[in-house]
XYZ file of C-alpha atoms in Angstrom:
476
model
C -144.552 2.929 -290.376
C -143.804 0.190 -287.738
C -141.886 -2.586 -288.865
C -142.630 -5.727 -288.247
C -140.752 -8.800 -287.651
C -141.783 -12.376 -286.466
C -138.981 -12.722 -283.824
C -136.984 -9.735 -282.100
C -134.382 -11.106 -279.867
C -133.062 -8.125 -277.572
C -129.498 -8.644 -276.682
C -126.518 -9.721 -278.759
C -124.619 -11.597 -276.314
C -123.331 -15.658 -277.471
C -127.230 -16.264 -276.040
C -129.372 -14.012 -278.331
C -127.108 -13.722 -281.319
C -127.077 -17.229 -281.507
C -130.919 -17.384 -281.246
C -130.932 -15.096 -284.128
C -129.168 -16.943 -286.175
C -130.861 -20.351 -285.289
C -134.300 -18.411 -285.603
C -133.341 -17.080 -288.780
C -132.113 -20.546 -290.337
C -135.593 -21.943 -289.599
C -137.454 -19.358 -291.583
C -138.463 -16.039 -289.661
C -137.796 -12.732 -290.457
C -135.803 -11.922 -287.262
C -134.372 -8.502 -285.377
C -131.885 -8.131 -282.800
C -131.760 -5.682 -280.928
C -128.319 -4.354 -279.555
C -126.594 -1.002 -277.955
C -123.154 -2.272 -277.307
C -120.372 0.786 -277.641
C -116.664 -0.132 -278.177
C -114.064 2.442 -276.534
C -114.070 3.224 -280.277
C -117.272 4.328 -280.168
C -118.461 1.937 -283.166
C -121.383 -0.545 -282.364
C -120.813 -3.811 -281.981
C -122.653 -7.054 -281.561
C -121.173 -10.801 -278.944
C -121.995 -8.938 -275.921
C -120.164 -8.799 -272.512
C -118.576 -12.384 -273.404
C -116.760 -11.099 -277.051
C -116.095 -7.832 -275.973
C -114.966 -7.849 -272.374
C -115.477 -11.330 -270.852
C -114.916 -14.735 -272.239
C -112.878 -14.219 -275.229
C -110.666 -11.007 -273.950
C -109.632 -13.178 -271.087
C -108.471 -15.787 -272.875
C -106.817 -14.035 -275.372
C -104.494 -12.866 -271.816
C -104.329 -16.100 -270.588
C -102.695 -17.254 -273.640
C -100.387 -14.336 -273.695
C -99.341 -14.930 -270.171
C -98.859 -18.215 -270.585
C -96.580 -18.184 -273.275
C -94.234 -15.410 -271.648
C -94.488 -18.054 -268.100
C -93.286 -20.716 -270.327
C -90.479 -18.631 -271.845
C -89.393 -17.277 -268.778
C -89.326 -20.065 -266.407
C -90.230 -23.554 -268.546
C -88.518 -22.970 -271.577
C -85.035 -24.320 -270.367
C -86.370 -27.953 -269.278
C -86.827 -28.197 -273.335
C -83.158 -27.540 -273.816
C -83.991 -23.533 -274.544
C -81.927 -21.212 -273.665
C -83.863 -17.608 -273.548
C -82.515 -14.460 -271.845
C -83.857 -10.458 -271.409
C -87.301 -11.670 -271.425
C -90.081 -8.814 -271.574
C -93.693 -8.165 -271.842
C -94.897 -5.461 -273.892
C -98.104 -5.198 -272.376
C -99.693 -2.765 -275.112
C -98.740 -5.171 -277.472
C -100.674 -7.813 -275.671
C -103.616 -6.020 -275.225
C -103.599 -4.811 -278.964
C -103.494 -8.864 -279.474
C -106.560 -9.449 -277.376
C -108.421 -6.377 -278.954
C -107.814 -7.648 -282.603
C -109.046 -11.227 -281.587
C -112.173 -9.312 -280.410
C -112.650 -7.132 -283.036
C -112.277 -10.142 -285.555
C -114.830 -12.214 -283.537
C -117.770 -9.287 -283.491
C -116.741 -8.584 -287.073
C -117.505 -12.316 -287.652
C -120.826 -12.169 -285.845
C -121.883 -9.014 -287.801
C -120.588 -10.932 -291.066
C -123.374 -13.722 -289.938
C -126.139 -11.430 -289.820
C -125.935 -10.542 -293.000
C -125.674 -13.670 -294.269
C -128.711 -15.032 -292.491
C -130.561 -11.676 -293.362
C -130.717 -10.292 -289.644
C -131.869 -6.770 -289.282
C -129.544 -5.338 -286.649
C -131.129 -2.402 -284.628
C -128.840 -0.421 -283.074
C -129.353 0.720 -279.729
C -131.344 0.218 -276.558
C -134.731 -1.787 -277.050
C -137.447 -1.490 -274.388
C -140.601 -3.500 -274.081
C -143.543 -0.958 -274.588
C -146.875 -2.911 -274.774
C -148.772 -5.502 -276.110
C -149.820 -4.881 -279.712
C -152.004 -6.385 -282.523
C -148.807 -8.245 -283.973
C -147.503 -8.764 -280.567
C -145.167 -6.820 -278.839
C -144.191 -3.089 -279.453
C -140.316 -2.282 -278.937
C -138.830 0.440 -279.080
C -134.980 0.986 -279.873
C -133.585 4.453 -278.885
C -130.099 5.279 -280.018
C -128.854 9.065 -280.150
C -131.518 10.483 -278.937
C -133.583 8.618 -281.693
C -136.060 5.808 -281.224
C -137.392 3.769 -283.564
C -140.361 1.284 -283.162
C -140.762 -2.519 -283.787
C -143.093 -4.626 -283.429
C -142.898 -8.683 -283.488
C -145.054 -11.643 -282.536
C -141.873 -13.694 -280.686
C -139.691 -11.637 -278.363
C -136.442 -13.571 -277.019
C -134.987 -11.361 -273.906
C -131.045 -12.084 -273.844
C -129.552 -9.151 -272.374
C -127.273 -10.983 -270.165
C -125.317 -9.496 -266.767
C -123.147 -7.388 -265.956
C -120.148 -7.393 -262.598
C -122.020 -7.107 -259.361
C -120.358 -4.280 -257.522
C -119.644 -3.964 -253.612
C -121.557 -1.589 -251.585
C -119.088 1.085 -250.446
C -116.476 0.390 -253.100
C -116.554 2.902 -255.985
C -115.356 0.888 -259.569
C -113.640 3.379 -261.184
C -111.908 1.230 -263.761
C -108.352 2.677 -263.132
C -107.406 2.094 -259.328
C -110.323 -0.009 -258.751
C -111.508 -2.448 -261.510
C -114.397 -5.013 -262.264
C -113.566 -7.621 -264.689
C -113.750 -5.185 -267.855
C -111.354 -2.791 -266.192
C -108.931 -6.204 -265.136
C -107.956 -6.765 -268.709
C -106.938 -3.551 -269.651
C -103.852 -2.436 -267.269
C -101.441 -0.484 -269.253
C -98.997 -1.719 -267.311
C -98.495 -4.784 -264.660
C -99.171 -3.985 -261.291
C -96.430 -4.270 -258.500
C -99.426 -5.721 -256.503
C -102.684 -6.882 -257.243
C -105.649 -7.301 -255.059
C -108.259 -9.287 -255.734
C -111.716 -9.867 -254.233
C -113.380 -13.299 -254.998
C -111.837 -16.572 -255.672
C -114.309 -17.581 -258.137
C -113.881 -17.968 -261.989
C -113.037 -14.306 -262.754
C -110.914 -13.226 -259.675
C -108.647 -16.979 -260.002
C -108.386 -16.104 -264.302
C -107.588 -13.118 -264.148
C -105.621 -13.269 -260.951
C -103.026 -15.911 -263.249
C -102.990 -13.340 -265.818
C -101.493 -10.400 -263.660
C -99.174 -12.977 -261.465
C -97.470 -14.842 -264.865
C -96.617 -11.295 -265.880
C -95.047 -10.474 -262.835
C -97.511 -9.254 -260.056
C -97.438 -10.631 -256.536
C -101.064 -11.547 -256.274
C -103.498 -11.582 -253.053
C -107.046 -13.028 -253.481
C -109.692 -12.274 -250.731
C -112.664 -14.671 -250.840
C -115.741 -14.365 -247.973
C -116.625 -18.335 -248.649
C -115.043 -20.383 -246.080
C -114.588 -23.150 -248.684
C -112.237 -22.440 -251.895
C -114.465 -23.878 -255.107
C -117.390 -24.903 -253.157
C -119.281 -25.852 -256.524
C -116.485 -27.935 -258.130
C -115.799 -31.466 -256.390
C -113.778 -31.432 -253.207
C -111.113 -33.757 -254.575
C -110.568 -31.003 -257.354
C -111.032 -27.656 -255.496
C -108.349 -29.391 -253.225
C -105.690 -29.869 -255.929
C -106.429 -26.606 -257.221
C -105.674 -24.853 -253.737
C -102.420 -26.708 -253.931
C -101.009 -26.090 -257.321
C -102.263 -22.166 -257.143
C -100.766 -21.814 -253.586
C -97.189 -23.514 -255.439
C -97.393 -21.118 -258.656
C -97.841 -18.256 -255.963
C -100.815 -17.102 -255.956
C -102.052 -15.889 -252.662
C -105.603 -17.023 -251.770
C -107.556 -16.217 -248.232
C -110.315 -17.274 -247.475
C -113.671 -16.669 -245.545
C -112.454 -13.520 -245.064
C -114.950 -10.195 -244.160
C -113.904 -6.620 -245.738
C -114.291 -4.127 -243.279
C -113.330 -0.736 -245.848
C -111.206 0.047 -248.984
C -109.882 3.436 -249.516
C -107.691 4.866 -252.167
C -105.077 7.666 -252.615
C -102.934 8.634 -255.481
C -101.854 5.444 -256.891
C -102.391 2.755 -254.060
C -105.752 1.012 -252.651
C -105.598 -0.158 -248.844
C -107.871 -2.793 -247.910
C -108.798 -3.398 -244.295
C -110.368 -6.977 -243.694
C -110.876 -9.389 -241.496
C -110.150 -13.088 -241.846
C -111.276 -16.031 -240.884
C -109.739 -16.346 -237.184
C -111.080 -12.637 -236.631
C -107.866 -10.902 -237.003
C -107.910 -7.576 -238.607
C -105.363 -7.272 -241.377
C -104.371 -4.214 -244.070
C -103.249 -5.271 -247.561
C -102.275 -2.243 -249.404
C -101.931 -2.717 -253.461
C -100.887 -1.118 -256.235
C -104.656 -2.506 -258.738
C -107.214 -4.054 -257.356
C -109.947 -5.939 -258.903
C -113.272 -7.039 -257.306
C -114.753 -10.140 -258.765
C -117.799 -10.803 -256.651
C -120.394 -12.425 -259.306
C -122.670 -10.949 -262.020
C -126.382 -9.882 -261.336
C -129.013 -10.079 -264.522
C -129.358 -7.256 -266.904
C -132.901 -6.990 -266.328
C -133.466 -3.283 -265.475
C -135.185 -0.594 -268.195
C -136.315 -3.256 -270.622
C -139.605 -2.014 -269.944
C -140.898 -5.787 -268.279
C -143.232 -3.836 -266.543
C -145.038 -2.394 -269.853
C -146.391 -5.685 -270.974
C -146.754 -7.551 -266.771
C -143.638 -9.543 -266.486
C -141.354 -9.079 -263.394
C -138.629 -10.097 -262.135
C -137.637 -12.285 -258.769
C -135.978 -10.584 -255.533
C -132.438 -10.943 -257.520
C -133.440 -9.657 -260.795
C -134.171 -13.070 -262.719
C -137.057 -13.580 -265.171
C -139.050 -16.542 -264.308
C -138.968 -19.457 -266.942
C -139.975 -22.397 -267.705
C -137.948 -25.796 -269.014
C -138.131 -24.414 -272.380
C -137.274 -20.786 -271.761
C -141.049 -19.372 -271.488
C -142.131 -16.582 -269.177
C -145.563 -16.354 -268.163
C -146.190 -13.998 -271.048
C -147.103 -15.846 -274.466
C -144.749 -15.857 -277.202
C -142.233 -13.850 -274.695
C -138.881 -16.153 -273.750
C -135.613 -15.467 -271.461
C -132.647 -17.209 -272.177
C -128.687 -17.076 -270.843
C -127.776 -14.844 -268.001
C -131.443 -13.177 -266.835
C -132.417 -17.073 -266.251
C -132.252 -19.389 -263.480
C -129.073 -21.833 -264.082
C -125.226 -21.369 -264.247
C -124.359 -17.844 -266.022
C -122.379 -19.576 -268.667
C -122.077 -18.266 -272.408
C -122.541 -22.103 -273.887
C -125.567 -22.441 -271.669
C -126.828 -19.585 -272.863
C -126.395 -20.637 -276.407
C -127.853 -23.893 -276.051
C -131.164 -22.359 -274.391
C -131.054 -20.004 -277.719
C -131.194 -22.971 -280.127
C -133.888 -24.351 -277.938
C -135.796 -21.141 -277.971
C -136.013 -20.739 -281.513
C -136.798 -24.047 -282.295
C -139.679 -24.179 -279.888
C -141.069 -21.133 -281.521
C -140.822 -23.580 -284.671
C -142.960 -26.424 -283.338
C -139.916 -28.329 -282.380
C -139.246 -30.226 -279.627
C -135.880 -29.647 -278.334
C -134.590 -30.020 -274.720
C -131.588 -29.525 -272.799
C -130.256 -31.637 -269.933
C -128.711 -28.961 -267.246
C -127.084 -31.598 -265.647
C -124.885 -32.199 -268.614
C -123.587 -28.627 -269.535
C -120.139 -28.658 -268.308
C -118.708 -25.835 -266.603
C -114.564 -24.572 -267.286
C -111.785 -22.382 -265.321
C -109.306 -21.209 -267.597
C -106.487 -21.665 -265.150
C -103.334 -23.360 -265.495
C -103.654 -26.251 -265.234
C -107.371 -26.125 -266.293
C -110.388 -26.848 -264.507
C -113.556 -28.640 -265.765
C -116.436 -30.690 -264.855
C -119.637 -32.169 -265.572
C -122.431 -33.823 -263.689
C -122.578 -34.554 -260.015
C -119.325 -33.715 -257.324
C -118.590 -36.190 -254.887
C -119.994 -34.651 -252.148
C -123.423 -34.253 -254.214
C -123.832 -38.160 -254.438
C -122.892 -38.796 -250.888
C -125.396 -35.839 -249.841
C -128.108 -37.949 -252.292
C -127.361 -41.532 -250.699
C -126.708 -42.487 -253.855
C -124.544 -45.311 -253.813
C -121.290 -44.707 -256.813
C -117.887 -45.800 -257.954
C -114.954 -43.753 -258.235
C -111.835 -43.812 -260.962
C -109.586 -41.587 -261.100
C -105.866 -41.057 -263.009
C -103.170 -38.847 -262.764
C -101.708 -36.646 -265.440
C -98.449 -37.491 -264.363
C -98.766 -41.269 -266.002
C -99.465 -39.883 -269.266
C -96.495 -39.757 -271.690
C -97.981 -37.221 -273.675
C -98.814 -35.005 -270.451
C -95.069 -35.416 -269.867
C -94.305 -34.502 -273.045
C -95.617 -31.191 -272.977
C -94.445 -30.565 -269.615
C -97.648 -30.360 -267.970
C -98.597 -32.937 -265.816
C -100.223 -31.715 -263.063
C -103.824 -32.787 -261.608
C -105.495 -36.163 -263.054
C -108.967 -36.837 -264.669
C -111.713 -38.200 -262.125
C -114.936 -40.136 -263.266
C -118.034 -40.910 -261.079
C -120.376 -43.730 -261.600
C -123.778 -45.407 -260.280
C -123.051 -48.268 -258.119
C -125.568 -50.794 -259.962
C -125.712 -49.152 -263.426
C -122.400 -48.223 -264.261
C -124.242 -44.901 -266.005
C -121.555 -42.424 -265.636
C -123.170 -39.553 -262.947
C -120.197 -36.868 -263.259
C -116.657 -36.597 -264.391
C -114.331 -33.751 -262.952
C -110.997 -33.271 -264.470
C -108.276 -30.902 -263.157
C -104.887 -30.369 -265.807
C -103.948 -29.748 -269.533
C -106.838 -29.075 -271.769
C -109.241 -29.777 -269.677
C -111.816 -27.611 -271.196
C -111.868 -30.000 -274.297
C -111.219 -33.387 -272.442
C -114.672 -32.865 -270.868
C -116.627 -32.448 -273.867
C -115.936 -36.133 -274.428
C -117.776 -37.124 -271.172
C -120.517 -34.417 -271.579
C -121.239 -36.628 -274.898
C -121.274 -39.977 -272.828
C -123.621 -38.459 -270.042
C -126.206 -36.700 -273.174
C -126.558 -40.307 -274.130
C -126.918 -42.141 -270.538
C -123.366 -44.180 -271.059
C -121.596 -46.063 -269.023
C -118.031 -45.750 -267.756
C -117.264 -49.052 -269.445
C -118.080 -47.316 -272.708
C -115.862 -44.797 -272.268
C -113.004 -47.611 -271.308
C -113.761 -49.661 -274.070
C -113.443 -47.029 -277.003
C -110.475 -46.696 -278.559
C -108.228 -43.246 -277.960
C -105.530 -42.210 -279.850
C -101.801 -42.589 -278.008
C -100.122 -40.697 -277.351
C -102.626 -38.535 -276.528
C -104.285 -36.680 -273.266
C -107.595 -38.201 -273.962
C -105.856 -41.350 -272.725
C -106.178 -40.326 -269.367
C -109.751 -40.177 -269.441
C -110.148 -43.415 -270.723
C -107.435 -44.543 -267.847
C -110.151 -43.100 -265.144
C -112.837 -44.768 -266.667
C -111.067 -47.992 -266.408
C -110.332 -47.314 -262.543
C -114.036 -47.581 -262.445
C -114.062 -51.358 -261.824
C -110.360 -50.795 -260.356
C -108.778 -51.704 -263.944
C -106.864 -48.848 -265.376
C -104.132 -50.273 -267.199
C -101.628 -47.736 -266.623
C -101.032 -47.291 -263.024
């Protein structure tokens, strides 16, 4: 007998699970469909992002941070260290527990909200009487569903290089980047976007001399000009080596080496010859053998689902949220468009402003933003004032010993509604979320330089920026 279910979400990743869980809370009977294998060979549920993406990485970024800080920071504070190692399988057995406690947690939730996990692959088969048939086929076993809501959430995956074979050992995507048994003598990396510059740090704190190729003549074209500047500057001072616009011509491999042949911007041909390297080139949609076909839906030239504002396809009671969606491939935007999902299937009226999901490199110093760049208002006419403060004013910044970059906020000319807020430095990640507030509810920047923030604290130098507004900070 088929069972039944009002919603089946197919994918696990922060995106579906989380539209489980929200669909679940408002009353259906919910499935979620999921195939993920860990190099245990146990299922799991989170996806890409728990298992090899968001939270893996920054499980190493903390690691390498703290042995940077040992090594060469520790001594401003009056510490005295010496014979400083890294025991690399120790760190990686770190970052695997923090994943395996996270998916644990995930499975632990859909229990508790009464999700029926099916393990395995789930294709769309056809339109049914109920709905939609699915069926999930796991060791040579398949099992079929049926449901009247289906929620596609299978994410993306690392878009590869035509020509350059991923092998995970010599040559690695972003999955096979955070597992080196051992730190690389010299790393390669191709791209200079959010991947290649993360895990780049990670492999260059722990001791590799780091080269990153990037084919975009501009380093962070999508963050604000102002900010992909600094950022050039204080990765170029902690040594990381970034080219850019550059054109690879071939890779080749031999025992232990990879020699890549490229030219650069000025058309001169150069070899780089490394010891890893990792290519970090994007992510395309997971949209292939779902079966879209079955029931009529399709998929644009790059493998995206066409949706509307609230996450419909052309198909009724069929949605596509996170990664196989137009909009930034980002694992809180794919969250937020889960809630929304389910809650639309609900009769609710939920929305989300794109504009205000912020998006966050995990460098050091962090980068974040929110809203409109610089060179977005001056390509819109649109007529804005600009504050901006430095970390290095900020006692607590200087406390800590990080006081790089400085906090820079971006508002209408007439209004004073604050358009976009970019901040490069310490904590970054959760400095913005106070800004992504004030945008979700139309403030001003004199709102934000009228509240109240805690001091000592880096918060402060938010506020500061908003002051600089109207040319007022009170610090500088």
């Amino acid at each position: 007998m088929v069972k039944e279910f009002d919603v089946i979400v197919i994918g696990a990743g922060p995106g579906g699970y989380i539209a489980a869980i929200r669909a679940a809370q408002l009353g259906f009977s919910v499935a979620c469909v999921e195939e993920w294998t860990n190099p245990q060979g146990k299922r799991v549920l989170g996806g890409t992002c728990l298992n090899v993406g968001c939270i893996p990485s920054k499980a190493l970024l903390a690691s390498s941070e703290e042995f940077e800080k040992i090594l060469h920071h520790a001594i401003d504070h009056g510490i005295t260290t010496s014979n400083v190692k890294i025991d690399v399988a120790k760190m990686l057995a770190r970052k695997d527990g923090i994943v395996n406690k996270m998916t644990g947690g995930i499975e632990y939730l859909f229990k508790k909200n009464k999700i029926t996990w099916l393990k395995g692959h789930g294709k769309l088969i056809a339109k049914n009487d109920v709905g939609y048939q699915i069926d999930v086929s796991s060791d040579e076993v398949t099992e079929s569903v049926s449901s009247k809501y289906v929620i596609i959430a299978t994410g993306s995956k690392s878009r590869h290089l035509s020509g350059i074979v991923v092998d995970n050992k010599l040559i690695s995507d972003n999955e096979g980047g955070l597992s080196f048994e051992s730190v690389p003598k010299n790393l390669g990396v191709i791209g200079a976007g959010v991947i290649g510059l993360e895990l780049g740090s990670v492999w260059r704190r722990l001791g590799a001399d780091v080269t990153i190729l990037e084919a975009m003549p501009k380093f962070l074209s999508a963050a604000d000009e102002g900010i992909a500047k600094e950022a050039a500057k204080l990765f170029k001072k902690q040594g990381l080596k970034i080219e850019m616009g550059v054109k690879i011509d071939a890779v080749t491999t031999d025992k232990d080496s990879v020699t890549i042949s490229y030219t650069t911007i000025d058309d001169k041909e150069q070899t780089l010859v490394v010891d890893r390297l990792i290519v970090s080139v994007g992510r395309v949609p997971n949209t292939e053998n779902l079966g879209l076909g079955n029931i009529g839906l399709g998929v644009d030239e790059r493998g995206f689902i066409d949706v509307d504002a609230c996450c419909r396809t052309k198909l009724p009671n069929v949605y596509a949220i996170g990664d196989v969606v137009r909009g930034p491939m980002l694992a809180h935007k794919a969250e937020d468009e889960g809630v929304l999902v389910a809650e639309v299937i609900a009769g609710q009226q939920p929305h989300i402003d794109y504009n205000c999901v912020p998006w966050v490199i995990y460098t050091s110093p962090e980068i974040a933003w929110v809203g409109k760049t610089e060179q977005q208002l001056k390509a819109e006419g649109r007529a804005y004032n600009t504050g901006q403060f430095p970390f290095m004013a900020n006692g607590r910044a200087l406390g800590m010993g990080s006081s790089d970059g400085f906090v820079k906020v971006l508002a209408d000319a007439n209004t004073d509604e604050i358009l976009g807020a970019h901040i490069i430095g310490l904590n970054a990640s959760d400095l913005i979320a106070e800004v992504v507030v004030a945008m979700e509810f139309k403030a001003a920047s004199e709102d934000i330089a009228r509240i109240c923030h805690p001091h000592p604290s880096l918060s402060e130098v938010v506020r500061e920026a908003a002051l600089g507004v109207e040319n007022r900070s009170l610090n500088m």
